[in-house]
Each structure stands twice: as structure tokens, then as C-alpha cells.
Amino acid sequence: FRLCRCYCYLVEIIQPFPIFKTSPSIASQIHFANFIGKQMVKKGVKVILTTHSPYILSNIRNENIRIVSRMGNYVSIITPSENLPAEVILGLNENNTGTFFVEDRVAAEFLTVILEDRSPYLLRTYTIDAVGGEAEITHRLSFPYSDKIKYKFIGVYDGDMRPSVDLSKLNWKHCFLPGDQAFEEILRDLIHKPGNIEKICGYLAKDKNEVIAVLARIDGLDCHDWFEEFRKSLAVEGKFLLTAFYQTLLKDTELIDNFVRDLEEILRD
């Protein structure tokens, strides 16, 4: 039939003997999709193809996919995106493709907060491992690289380690958390700027005077100890406190933009 001045073929595989149901092999599905693609280019046609196969979907761009779902009387039509892939919508299993190594638990929570907002798809395919310091990250990244290893190891150092990391020991990719300081030090500097205490108190639903009293008491501590004491004094979880800083003071800053750009760049290599 003619559609938008192009011939559009609706492809349907009919099973003549339902009692003997079979499924094409993975290789056959991929070859079939490649054949259809070649015919579209060669003959200048458009094709409407219905499938649940992730192997056929894998070579089709998101903007050309529509996923139809039904729950009772409700029907939805979704176009997949980088943050909501077709595999997730269809409930297909996603395998882990790599691990981010970070220095400690707080760094792991901070990276999680950033990725939840900017690149949630990475949290579905990468694990985050707090290994106990920058030396331990370097030790893991010294594992010999091979292009036969499809799993990726990525080191994510604290920002203050930029001048200290021995690049000659690294066989895998690495990057640094936002800024040139330990990120706890960045948070401490931010909360001392005018107006920022009010923003943090509003997000945490804490009394401003009480927060100021806590900050005055812990002001001279090492930045890592400062964050932990601040969290304990406010009686909140570390990830919640990091989320408050991120959402109110960091979310749309150049620091975060640069970090996400650097991370996505090394993942593409």
C-alpha cells in the first residue's frame, strides 16, 4: 500500500503449523534485519516491522522505534531514549558492562547522585565499587589491558588527585570527580557562600539556626571528617545530604557539565 508517497511493506512471519513452534536463531534474526535494511536502501522503501527481539532492535535508532504497551484499558506508545532504552521498557535483562572504582563510600554516593540525574542508564549497566583510597584504584587499573576483554574498568578519582595520579601505571581509563579539590571541600566552600545555607536548610527541612551552630562547631575539621560530622549532627543519610548539595547548589553548574562530558567521552573510546 502507498503511504506518504513511499511504498511501505508490512512484514509478517506466519507459522503454518502452530503445534510446531520454532524461533529463528540469533544469527538468523541479525541477518534478517540486515537484509531488510539493505532492501530499504536499495529500493527506497519504508518498512513497518513488529518484533520483540533485542537483536533486531539493536541496530535500529531509538527515534525509529515505537513500543506499544497495554495495561487493562490503558495503552501507551513510547519512543525509547538513551536514558530509557528499549530493553528496559520491554523488561529484557541488561548485563553489566563495567565497573567504576571510587575511593570510598561517600565518593560512591556522590557519583550515584550525579548519574541518577544526568546519566541514569549508566547505573543500570555499571557497578560502583568503593575500594578504599586512590592507591587501590591505581592498583586495579594496573591490570593488563586486552581488547578481548569486553568489560570496562573505569577509575574515578577524587578531584584533588589530578596532579598525583601516576599515569604510567594505568592500563584502563580514568577520570576525576568534579573540581580540583576533594569534593567534600567543595561542598564546605559552597555552604559558606551567601544564601546557600538557606537553600540547604530548605531542602533538608532543617532549622537555619541549628545548622549554623553545627557548622560553627565543625568548621576546623579535615574536609572528609567535616562532611561525616555534618551528616551525623543533622541525623541524615550521606546520600540524602549529598543529594541536597547537588540539587540546590551543583546541579546545573559547569563543574558537573565538565565531569559528565569527560566521563561519557572515555566511555565512548
PDB file of C-alpha atoms in Angstrom:
ATOM      1  CA  PHE A   1       0.000   0.000   0.000  1.00  0.00           C
ATOM      2  CA  ARG A   2       1.103   3.557  -0.555  1.00  0.00           C
ATOM      3  CA  LEU A   3       1.989   5.703   2.477  1.00  0.00           C
ATOM      4  CA  CYS A   4       3.411   9.242   2.343  1.00  0.00           C
ATOM      5  CA  ARG A   5       4.383   8.717  -1.322  1.00  0.00           C
ATOM      6  CA  CYS A   6       6.577   5.730  -0.398  1.00  0.00           C
ATOM      7  CA  TYR A   7       5.860   2.049  -0.757  1.00  0.00           C
ATOM      8  CA  CYS A   8       5.680   0.600   2.718  1.00  0.00           C
ATOM      9  CA  TYR A   9       5.794  -3.148   3.212  1.00  0.00           C
ATOM     10  CA  LEU A  10       4.371  -4.745   6.324  1.00  0.00           C
ATOM     11  CA  VAL A  11       6.431  -7.828   7.065  1.00  0.00           C
ATOM     12  CA  GLU A  12       4.771 -10.687   8.917  1.00  0.00           C
ATOM     13  CA  ILE A  13       6.029 -14.216   9.513  1.00  0.00           C
ATOM     14  CA  ILE A  14       3.134 -16.680   9.558  1.00  0.00           C
ATOM     15  CA  GLN A  15       3.532 -20.039  11.274  1.00  0.00           C
ATOM     16  CA  PRO A  16       1.639 -22.611   9.149  1.00  0.00           C
ATOM     17  CA  PHE A  17       1.775 -25.322  11.819  1.00  0.00           C
ATOM     18  CA  PRO A  18       1.194 -23.733  15.259  1.00  0.00           C
ATOM     19  CA  ILE A  19       1.784 -27.007  17.067  1.00  0.00           C
ATOM     20  CA  PHE A  20       5.452 -26.950  15.973  1.00  0.00           C
ATOM     21  CA  LYS A  21       6.502 -23.505  17.136  1.00  0.00           C
ATOM     22  CA  THR A  22      10.095 -22.506  16.463  1.00  0.00           C
ATOM     23  CA  SER A  23      12.136 -19.335  16.808  1.00  0.00           C
ATOM     24  CA  PRO A  24      14.799 -18.163  14.349  1.00  0.00           C
ATOM     25  CA  SER A  25      18.333 -18.310  15.713  1.00  0.00           C
ATOM     26  CA  ILE A  26      20.072 -15.134  16.858  1.00  0.00           C
ATOM     27  CA  ALA A  27      22.269 -15.169  13.749  1.00  0.00           C
ATOM     28  CA  SER A  28      19.196 -15.550  11.523  1.00  0.00           C
ATOM     29  CA  GLN A  29      17.454 -12.632  13.232  1.00  0.00           C
ATOM     30  CA  ILE A  30      20.501 -10.398  12.723  1.00  0.00           C
ATOM     31  CA  HIS A  31      20.871 -11.463   9.071  1.00  0.00           C
ATOM     32  CA  PHE A  32      17.150 -10.875   8.512  1.00  0.00           C
ATOM     33  CA  ALA A  33      17.380  -7.344   9.959  1.00  0.00           C
ATOM     34  CA  ASN A  34      20.443  -6.610   7.816  1.00  0.00           C
ATOM     35  CA  PHE A  35      18.644  -7.898   4.699  1.00  0.00           C
ATOM     36  CA  ILE A  36      15.632  -5.685   5.397  1.00  0.00           C
ATOM     37  CA  GLY A  37      17.931  -2.688   5.881  1.00  0.00           C
ATOM     38  CA  LYS A  38      19.703  -3.301   2.576  1.00  0.00           C
ATOM     39  CA  GLN A  39      16.405  -3.580   0.730  1.00  0.00           C
ATOM     40  CA  MET A  40      15.185  -0.315   2.231  1.00  0.00           C
ATOM     41  CA  VAL A  41      18.287   1.466   0.942  1.00  0.00           C
ATOM     42  CA  LYS A  42      18.320  -0.305  -2.414  1.00  0.00           C
ATOM     43  CA  LYS A  43      14.623   0.091  -3.254  1.00  0.00           C
ATOM     44  CA  GLY A  44      13.935   3.319  -1.373  1.00  0.00           C
ATOM     45  CA  VAL A  45      11.112   1.850   0.676  1.00  0.00           C
ATOM     46  CA  LYS A  46       9.968   2.076   4.288  1.00  0.00           C
ATOM     47  CA  VAL A  47       9.239  -0.990   6.375  1.00  0.00           C
ATOM     48  CA  ILE A  48       6.999  -1.471   9.389  1.00  0.00           C
ATOM     49  CA  LEU A  49       8.312  -4.421  11.380  1.00  0.00           C
ATOM     50  CA  THR A  50       6.882  -5.806  14.615  1.00  0.00           C
ATOM     51  CA  THR A  51       9.264  -7.677  16.906  1.00  0.00           C
ATOM     52  CA  HIS A  52      10.251  -8.437  20.490  1.00  0.00           C
ATOM     53  CA  SER A  53      13.783  -9.411  19.503  1.00  0.00           C
ATOM     54  CA  PRO A  54      16.544  -7.314  21.111  1.00  0.00           C
ATOM     55  CA  TYR A  55      18.880  -8.475  18.334  1.00  0.00           C
ATOM     56  CA  ILE A  56      16.713  -6.875  15.671  1.00  0.00           C
ATOM     57  CA  LEU A  57      16.168  -3.752  17.761  1.00  0.00           C
ATOM     58  CA  SER A  58      19.885  -3.322  18.465  1.00  0.00           C
ATOM     59  CA  ASN A  59      20.634  -1.826  15.034  1.00  0.00           C
ATOM     60  CA  ILE A  60      17.585   0.427  14.873  1.00  0.00           C
ATOM     61  CA  ARG A  61      17.857   4.003  16.098  1.00  0.00           C
ATOM     62  CA  ASN A  62      15.664   4.998  19.029  1.00  0.00           C
ATOM     63  CA  GLU A  63      13.759   7.595  17.028  1.00  0.00           C
ATOM     64  CA  ASN A  64      12.572   4.841  14.652  1.00  0.00           C
ATOM     65  CA  ILE A  65      11.221   2.570  17.418  1.00  0.00           C
ATOM     66  CA  ARG A  66       7.761   2.692  18.984  1.00  0.00           C
ATOM     67  CA  ILE A  67       6.931   0.422  21.909  1.00  0.00           C
ATOM     68  CA  VAL A  68       3.238  -0.250  22.486  1.00  0.00           C
ATOM     69  CA  SER A  69       2.201  -1.346  25.983  1.00  0.00           C
ATOM     70  CA  ARG A  70      -1.194  -2.170  27.399  1.00  0.00           C
ATOM     71  CA  MET A  71      -2.453  -2.409  30.976  1.00  0.00           C
ATOM     72  CA  GLY A  72      -6.173  -3.083  31.159  1.00  0.00           C
ATOM     73  CA  ASN A  73      -7.880  -0.305  29.224  1.00  0.00           C
ATOM     74  CA  TYR A  74      -4.757   1.872  29.180  1.00  0.00           C
ATOM     75  CA  VAL A  75      -2.432   1.925  26.182  1.00  0.00           C
ATOM     76  CA  SER A  76       0.905   3.732  25.921  1.00  0.00           C
ATOM     77  CA  ILE A  77       3.218   4.358  22.974  1.00  0.00           C
ATOM     78  CA  ILE A  78       6.819   5.170  23.933  1.00  0.00           C
ATOM     79  CA  THR A  79       9.863   6.184  21.922  1.00  0.00           C
ATOM     80  CA  PRO A  80      12.966   4.779  23.658  1.00  0.00           C
ATOM     81  CA  SER A  81      15.810   7.096  24.623  1.00  0.00           C
ATOM     82  CA  GLU A  82      19.367   6.795  25.907  1.00  0.00           C
ATOM     83  CA  ASN A  83      18.077   7.066  29.482  1.00  0.00           C
ATOM     84  CA  LEU A  84      15.156   4.682  28.868  1.00  0.00           C
ATOM     85  CA  PRO A  85      16.342   2.025  26.383  1.00  0.00           C
ATOM     86  CA  ALA A  86      14.018  -0.380  24.622  1.00  0.00           C
ATOM     87  CA  GLU A  87      15.488  -3.263  26.621  1.00  0.00           C
ATOM     88  CA  VAL A  88      14.358  -1.674  29.892  1.00  0.00           C
ATOM     89  CA  ILE A  89      10.847  -0.922  28.634  1.00  0.00           C
ATOM     90  CA  LEU A  90      10.454  -4.463  27.309  1.00  0.00           C
ATOM     91  CA  GLY A  91      11.841  -5.991  30.504  1.00  0.00           C
ATOM     92  CA  LEU A  92      14.834  -7.604  28.837  1.00  0.00           C
ATOM     93  CA  ASN A  93      17.846  -8.261  31.032  1.00  0.00           C
ATOM     94  CA  GLU A  94      20.738  -5.816  30.814  1.00  0.00           C
ATOM     95  CA  ASN A  95      24.174  -7.193  31.552  1.00  0.00           C
ATOM     96  CA  ASN A  96      26.750  -5.202  33.476  1.00  0.00           C
ATOM     97  CA  THR A  97      29.316  -3.823  31.070  1.00  0.00           C
ATOM     98  CA  GLY A  98      31.786  -2.308  33.526  1.00  0.00           C
ATOM     99  CA  THR A  99      32.742  -1.083  36.984  1.00  0.00           C
ATOM    100  CA  PHE A 100      33.559   2.386  38.302  1.00  0.00           C
ATOM    101  CA  PHE A 101      36.234   2.266  41.009  1.00  0.00           C
ATOM    102  CA  VAL A 102      35.982   5.137  43.525  1.00  0.00           C
ATOM    103  CA  GLU A 103      37.975   5.939  46.653  1.00  0.00           C
ATOM    104  CA  ASP A 104      35.350   5.498  49.375  1.00  0.00           C
ATOM    105  CA  ARG A 105      31.673   5.173  50.227  1.00  0.00           C
ATOM    106  CA  VAL A 106      31.000   8.920  50.101  1.00  0.00           C
ATOM    107  CA  ALA A 107      32.554   9.138  46.625  1.00  0.00           C
ATOM    108  CA  ALA A 108      30.354   6.225  45.530  1.00  0.00           C
ATOM    109  CA  GLU A 109      27.243   8.009  46.805  1.00  0.00           C
ATOM    110  CA  PHE A 110      28.281  11.289  45.163  1.00  0.00           C
ATOM    111  CA  LEU A 111      28.840   9.553  41.804  1.00  0.00           C
ATOM    112  CA  THR A 112      25.477   7.819  42.169  1.00  0.00           C
ATOM    113  CA  VAL A 113      23.704  11.141  42.807  1.00  0.00           C
ATOM    114  CA  ILE A 114      25.245  12.665  39.674  1.00  0.00           C
ATOM    115  CA  LEU A 115      24.461   9.675  37.455  1.00  0.00           C
ATOM    116  CA  GLU A 116      20.876   9.412  38.729  1.00  0.00           C
ATOM    117  CA  ASP A 117      20.298  12.912  37.356  1.00  0.00           C
ATOM    118  CA  ARG A 118      22.495  13.074  34.264  1.00  0.00           C
ATOM    119  CA  SER A 119      23.139   9.519  33.011  1.00  0.00           C
ATOM    120  CA  PRO A 120      20.817   7.028  34.747  1.00  0.00           C
ATOM    121  CA  TYR A 121      21.412   4.410  32.047  1.00  0.00           C
ATOM    122  CA  LEU A 122      24.982   4.026  33.365  1.00  0.00           C
ATOM    123  CA  LEU A 123      23.663   2.928  36.761  1.00  0.00           C
ATOM    124  CA  ARG A 124      21.881   0.049  35.028  1.00  0.00           C
ATOM    125  CA  THR A 125      24.982  -1.201  33.231  1.00  0.00           C
ATOM    126  CA  TYR A 126      27.878  -0.239  35.535  1.00  0.00           C
ATOM    127  CA  THR A 127      28.574  -1.166  39.143  1.00  0.00           C
ATOM    128  CA  ILE A 128      30.265   1.280  41.542  1.00  0.00           C
ATOM    129  CA  ASP A 129      32.952  -0.178  43.795  1.00  0.00           C
ATOM    130  CA  ALA A 130      34.435   1.805  46.726  1.00  0.00           C
ATOM    131  CA  VAL A 131      37.934   0.332  47.021  1.00  0.00           C
ATOM    132  CA  GLY A 132      39.483   2.267  49.928  1.00  0.00           C
ATOM    133  CA  GLY A 133      41.656   5.019  48.506  1.00  0.00           C
ATOM    134  CA  GLU A 134      43.358   6.306  45.374  1.00  0.00           C
ATOM    135  CA  ALA A 135      46.194   3.749  45.632  1.00  0.00           C
ATOM    136  CA  GLU A 136      43.645   0.933  45.433  1.00  0.00           C
ATOM    137  CA  ILE A 137      42.071   2.469  42.311  1.00  0.00           C
ATOM    138  CA  THR A 138      45.507   2.634  40.689  1.00  0.00           C
ATOM    139  CA  HIS A 139      46.205  -0.972  41.690  1.00  0.00           C
ATOM    140  CA  ARG A 140      43.040  -2.186  39.941  1.00  0.00           C
ATOM    141  CA  LEU A 141      43.678  -0.099  36.835  1.00  0.00           C
ATOM    142  CA  SER A 142      47.165  -1.614  36.532  1.00  0.00           C
ATOM    143  CA  PHE A 143      45.570  -4.903  35.431  1.00  0.00           C
ATOM    144  CA  PRO A 144      46.810  -5.623  31.867  1.00  0.00           C
ATOM    145  CA  TYR A 145      44.507  -4.302  29.162  1.00  0.00           C
ATOM    146  CA  SER A 146      43.248  -6.523  26.359  1.00  0.00           C
ATOM    147  CA  ASP A 147      40.792  -5.671  23.594  1.00  0.00           C
ATOM    148  CA  LYS A 148      39.411  -9.192  24.073  1.00  0.00           C
ATOM    149  CA  ILE A 149      38.039  -8.091  27.456  1.00  0.00           C
ATOM    150  CA  LYS A 150      34.652  -6.563  26.723  1.00  0.00           C
ATOM    151  CA  TYR A 151      34.117  -5.496  30.344  1.00  0.00           C
ATOM    152  CA  LYS A 152      35.349  -1.961  31.180  1.00  0.00           C
ATOM    153  CA  PHE A 153      37.217  -0.864  34.296  1.00  0.00           C
ATOM    154  CA  ILE A 154      36.998   2.895  34.931  1.00  0.00           C
ATOM    155  CA  GLY A 155      38.792   4.697  37.746  1.00  0.00           C
ATOM    156  CA  VAL A 156      37.026   7.760  39.173  1.00  0.00           C
ATOM    157  CA  TYR A 157      39.473   9.570  41.456  1.00  0.00           C
ATOM    158  CA  ASP A 158      38.660  12.487  43.758  1.00  0.00           C
ATOM    159  CA  GLY A 159      39.373  15.833  42.095  1.00  0.00           C
ATOM    160  CA  ASP A 160      42.313  16.656  44.354  1.00  0.00           C
ATOM    161  CA  MET A 161      44.218  13.681  42.921  1.00  0.00           C
ATOM    162  CA  ARG A 162      44.663  15.242  39.455  1.00  0.00           C
ATOM    163  CA  PRO A 163      48.369  16.111  39.948  1.00  0.00           C
ATOM    164  CA  SER A 164      49.177  12.949  41.918  1.00  0.00           C
ATOM    165  CA  VAL A 165      47.981  10.005  39.813  1.00  0.00           C
ATOM    166  CA  ASP A 166      50.858   8.074  38.207  1.00  0.00           C
ATOM    167  CA  LEU A 167      49.522   7.684  34.658  1.00  0.00           C
ATOM    168  CA  SER A 168      52.326   5.267  33.727  1.00  0.00           C
ATOM    169  CA  LYS A 169      50.711   2.631  35.974  1.00  0.00           C
ATOM    170  CA  LEU A 170      47.255   2.836  34.416  1.00  0.00           C
ATOM    171  CA  ASN A 171      46.162   0.403  31.722  1.00  0.00           C
ATOM    172  CA  TRP A 172      42.477   1.349  31.865  1.00  0.00           C
ATOM    173  CA  LYS A 173      40.550   4.610  31.522  1.00  0.00           C
ATOM    174  CA  HIS A 174      40.154   7.074  34.371  1.00  0.00           C
ATOM    175  CA  CYS A 175      38.637  10.440  35.189  1.00  0.00           C
ATOM    176  CA  PHE A 176      38.178  12.692  38.219  1.00  0.00           C
ATOM    177  CA  LEU A 177      35.171  13.790  40.240  1.00  0.00           C
ATOM    178  CA  PRO A 178      34.186  17.449  39.666  1.00  0.00           C
ATOM    179  CA  GLY A 179      36.677  20.181  40.559  1.00  0.00           C
ATOM    180  CA  ASP A 180      40.322  20.331  41.569  1.00  0.00           C
ATOM    181  CA  GLN A 181      39.675  19.713  45.285  1.00  0.00           C
ATOM    182  CA  ALA A 182      38.291  16.871  47.317  1.00  0.00           C
ATOM    183  CA  PHE A 183      34.559  17.175  46.680  1.00  0.00           C
ATOM    184  CA  GLU A 184      33.846  17.401  50.427  1.00  0.00           C
ATOM    185  CA  GLU A 185      35.987  20.539  50.432  1.00  0.00           C
ATOM    186  CA  ILE A 186      33.974  21.921  47.518  1.00  0.00           C
ATOM    187  CA  LEU A 187      30.771  21.302  49.486  1.00  0.00           C
ATOM    188  CA  ARG A 188      32.188  23.049  52.559  1.00  0.00           C
ATOM    189  CA  ASP A 189      33.202  26.077  50.480  1.00  0.00           C
ATOM    190  CA  LEU A 190      29.804  26.224  48.807  1.00  0.00           C
ATOM    191  CA  ILE A 191      27.776  26.231  52.015  1.00  0.00           C
ATOM    192  CA  HIS A 192      29.742  29.240  53.310  1.00  0.00           C
ATOM    193  CA  LYS A 193      28.657  31.374  50.341  1.00  0.00           C
ATOM    194  CA  PRO A 194      25.792  33.849  50.967  1.00  0.00           C
ATOM    195  CA  GLY A 195      22.341  32.377  50.546  1.00  0.00           C
ATOM    196  CA  ASN A 196      23.442  28.750  50.280  1.00  0.00           C
ATOM    197  CA  ILE A 197      22.720  27.786  53.889  1.00  0.00           C
ATOM    198  CA  GLU A 198      19.113  28.798  53.332  1.00  0.00           C
ATOM    199  CA  LYS A 199      18.903  26.583  50.222  1.00  0.00           C
ATOM    200  CA  ILE A 200      20.340  23.566  52.018  1.00  0.00           C
ATOM    201  CA  CYS A 201      18.084  24.089  55.059  1.00  0.00           C
ATOM    202  CA  GLY A 202      15.054  24.366  52.810  1.00  0.00           C
ATOM    203  CA  TYR A 203      15.833  21.083  51.041  1.00  0.00           C
ATOM    204  CA  LEU A 204      16.622  19.248  54.280  1.00  0.00           C
ATOM    205  CA  ALA A 205      13.756  20.861  56.221  1.00  0.00           C
ATOM    206  CA  LYS A 206      16.211  21.876  58.977  1.00  0.00           C
ATOM    207  CA  ASP A 207      16.216  24.946  61.182  1.00  0.00           C
ATOM    208  CA  LYS A 208      18.738  27.508  59.904  1.00  0.00           C
ATOM    209  CA  ASN A 209      19.988  28.489  63.361  1.00  0.00           C
ATOM    210  CA  GLU A 210      20.658  24.868  64.302  1.00  0.00           C
ATOM    211  CA  VAL A 211      22.557  24.258  61.066  1.00  0.00           C
ATOM    212  CA  ILE A 212      24.697  27.363  61.617  1.00  0.00           C
ATOM    213  CA  ALA A 213      25.535  26.160  65.131  1.00  0.00           C
ATOM    214  CA  VAL A 214      26.621  22.779  63.745  1.00  0.00           C
ATOM    215  CA  LEU A 215      28.755  24.397  61.031  1.00  0.00           C
ATOM    216  CA  ALA A 216      30.463  26.649  63.549  1.00  0.00           C
ATOM    217  CA  ARG A 217      31.356  23.663  65.737  1.00  0.00           C
ATOM    218  CA  ILE A 218      32.898  21.556  62.940  1.00  0.00           C
ATOM    219  CA  ASP A 219      34.482  24.373  60.914  1.00  0.00           C
ATOM    220  CA  GLY A 220      38.117  23.452  61.613  1.00  0.00           C
ATOM    221  CA  LEU A 221      37.894  19.741  60.806  1.00  0.00           C
ATOM    222  CA  ASP A 222      39.572  17.990  57.889  1.00  0.00           C
ATOM    223  CA  CYS A 223      37.169  18.139  54.929  1.00  0.00           C
ATOM    224  CA  HIS A 224      36.456  14.374  54.983  1.00  0.00           C
ATOM    225  CA  ASP A 225      35.752  14.431  58.725  1.00  0.00           C
ATOM    226  CA  TRP A 226      33.774  17.655  58.278  1.00  0.00           C
ATOM    227  CA  PHE A 227      31.265  16.024  55.939  1.00  0.00           C
ATOM    228  CA  GLU A 228      30.782  12.988  58.183  1.00  0.00           C
ATOM    229  CA  GLU A 229      30.292  15.130  61.296  1.00  0.00           C
ATOM    230  CA  PHE A 230      27.879  17.405  59.427  1.00  0.00           C
ATOM    231  CA  ARG A 231      25.838  14.384  58.344  1.00  0.00           C
ATOM    232  CA  LYS A 232      25.782  12.852  61.821  1.00  0.00           C
ATOM    233  CA  SER A 233      24.878  16.143  63.506  1.00  0.00           C
ATOM    234  CA  LEU A 234      21.943  16.639  61.129  1.00  0.00           C
ATOM    235  CA  ALA A 235      20.876  12.987  61.583  1.00  0.00           C
ATOM    236  CA  VAL A 236      20.540  12.365  57.839  1.00  0.00           C
ATOM    237  CA  GLU A 237      21.915   9.730  55.498  1.00  0.00           C
ATOM    238  CA  GLY A 238      25.006  10.621  53.498  1.00  0.00           C
ATOM    239  CA  LYS A 239      23.336  10.163  50.112  1.00  0.00           C
ATOM    240  CA  PHE A 240      20.435  12.397  51.142  1.00  0.00           C
ATOM    241  CA  LEU A 241      22.819  15.141  52.240  1.00  0.00           C
ATOM    242  CA  LEU A 242      24.806  14.825  49.002  1.00  0.00           C
ATOM    243  CA  THR A 243      21.553  14.993  47.034  1.00  0.00           C
ATOM    244  CA  ALA A 244      20.675  18.229  48.876  1.00  0.00           C
ATOM    245  CA  PHE A 245      24.001  19.793  47.900  1.00  0.00           C
ATOM    246  CA  TYR A 246      23.666  18.565  44.337  1.00  0.00           C
ATOM    247  CA  GLN A 247      20.074  19.623  43.746  1.00  0.00           C
ATOM    248  CA  THR A 248      20.392  23.082  45.343  1.00  0.00           C
ATOM    249  CA  LEU A 249      23.975  24.143  44.601  1.00  0.00           C
ATOM    250  CA  LEU A 250      25.599  21.944  41.932  1.00  0.00           C
ATOM    251  CA  LYS A 251      23.010  20.551  39.514  1.00  0.00           C
ATOM    252  CA  ASP A 252      23.409  22.982  36.610  1.00  0.00           C
ATOM    253  CA  THR A 253      26.995  24.093  37.177  1.00  0.00           C
ATOM    254  CA  GLU A 254      29.974  23.897  34.853  1.00  0.00           C
ATOM    255  CA  LEU A 255      31.678  21.541  37.325  1.00  0.00           C
ATOM    256  CA  ILE A 256      29.042  18.856  36.745  1.00  0.00           C
ATOM    257  CA  ASP A 257      28.799  19.511  32.997  1.00  0.00           C
ATOM    258  CA  ASN A 258      32.551  19.040  32.572  1.00  0.00           C
ATOM    259  CA  PHE A 259      32.607  15.850  34.630  1.00  0.00           C
ATOM    260  CA  VAL A 260      29.733  14.224  32.731  1.00  0.00           C
ATOM    261  CA  ARG A 261      31.294  15.203  29.394  1.00  0.00           C
ATOM    262  CA  ASP A 262      34.669  13.732  30.402  1.00  0.00           C
ATOM    263  CA  LEU A 263      33.068  10.515  31.675  1.00  0.00           C
ATOM    264  CA  GLU A 264      30.958   9.962  28.559  1.00  0.00           C
ATOM    265  CA  GLU A 265      33.965  10.693  26.351  1.00  0.00           C
ATOM    266  CA  ILE A 266      36.122   7.970  27.902  1.00  0.00           C
ATOM    267  CA  LEU A 267      33.225   5.509  27.757  1.00  0.00           C
ATOM    268  CA  ARG A 268      32.928   6.061  24.007  1.00  0.00           C
ATOM    269  CA  ASP A 269      36.594   5.206  23.381  1.00  0.00           C
TER     270      ASP A 269
END
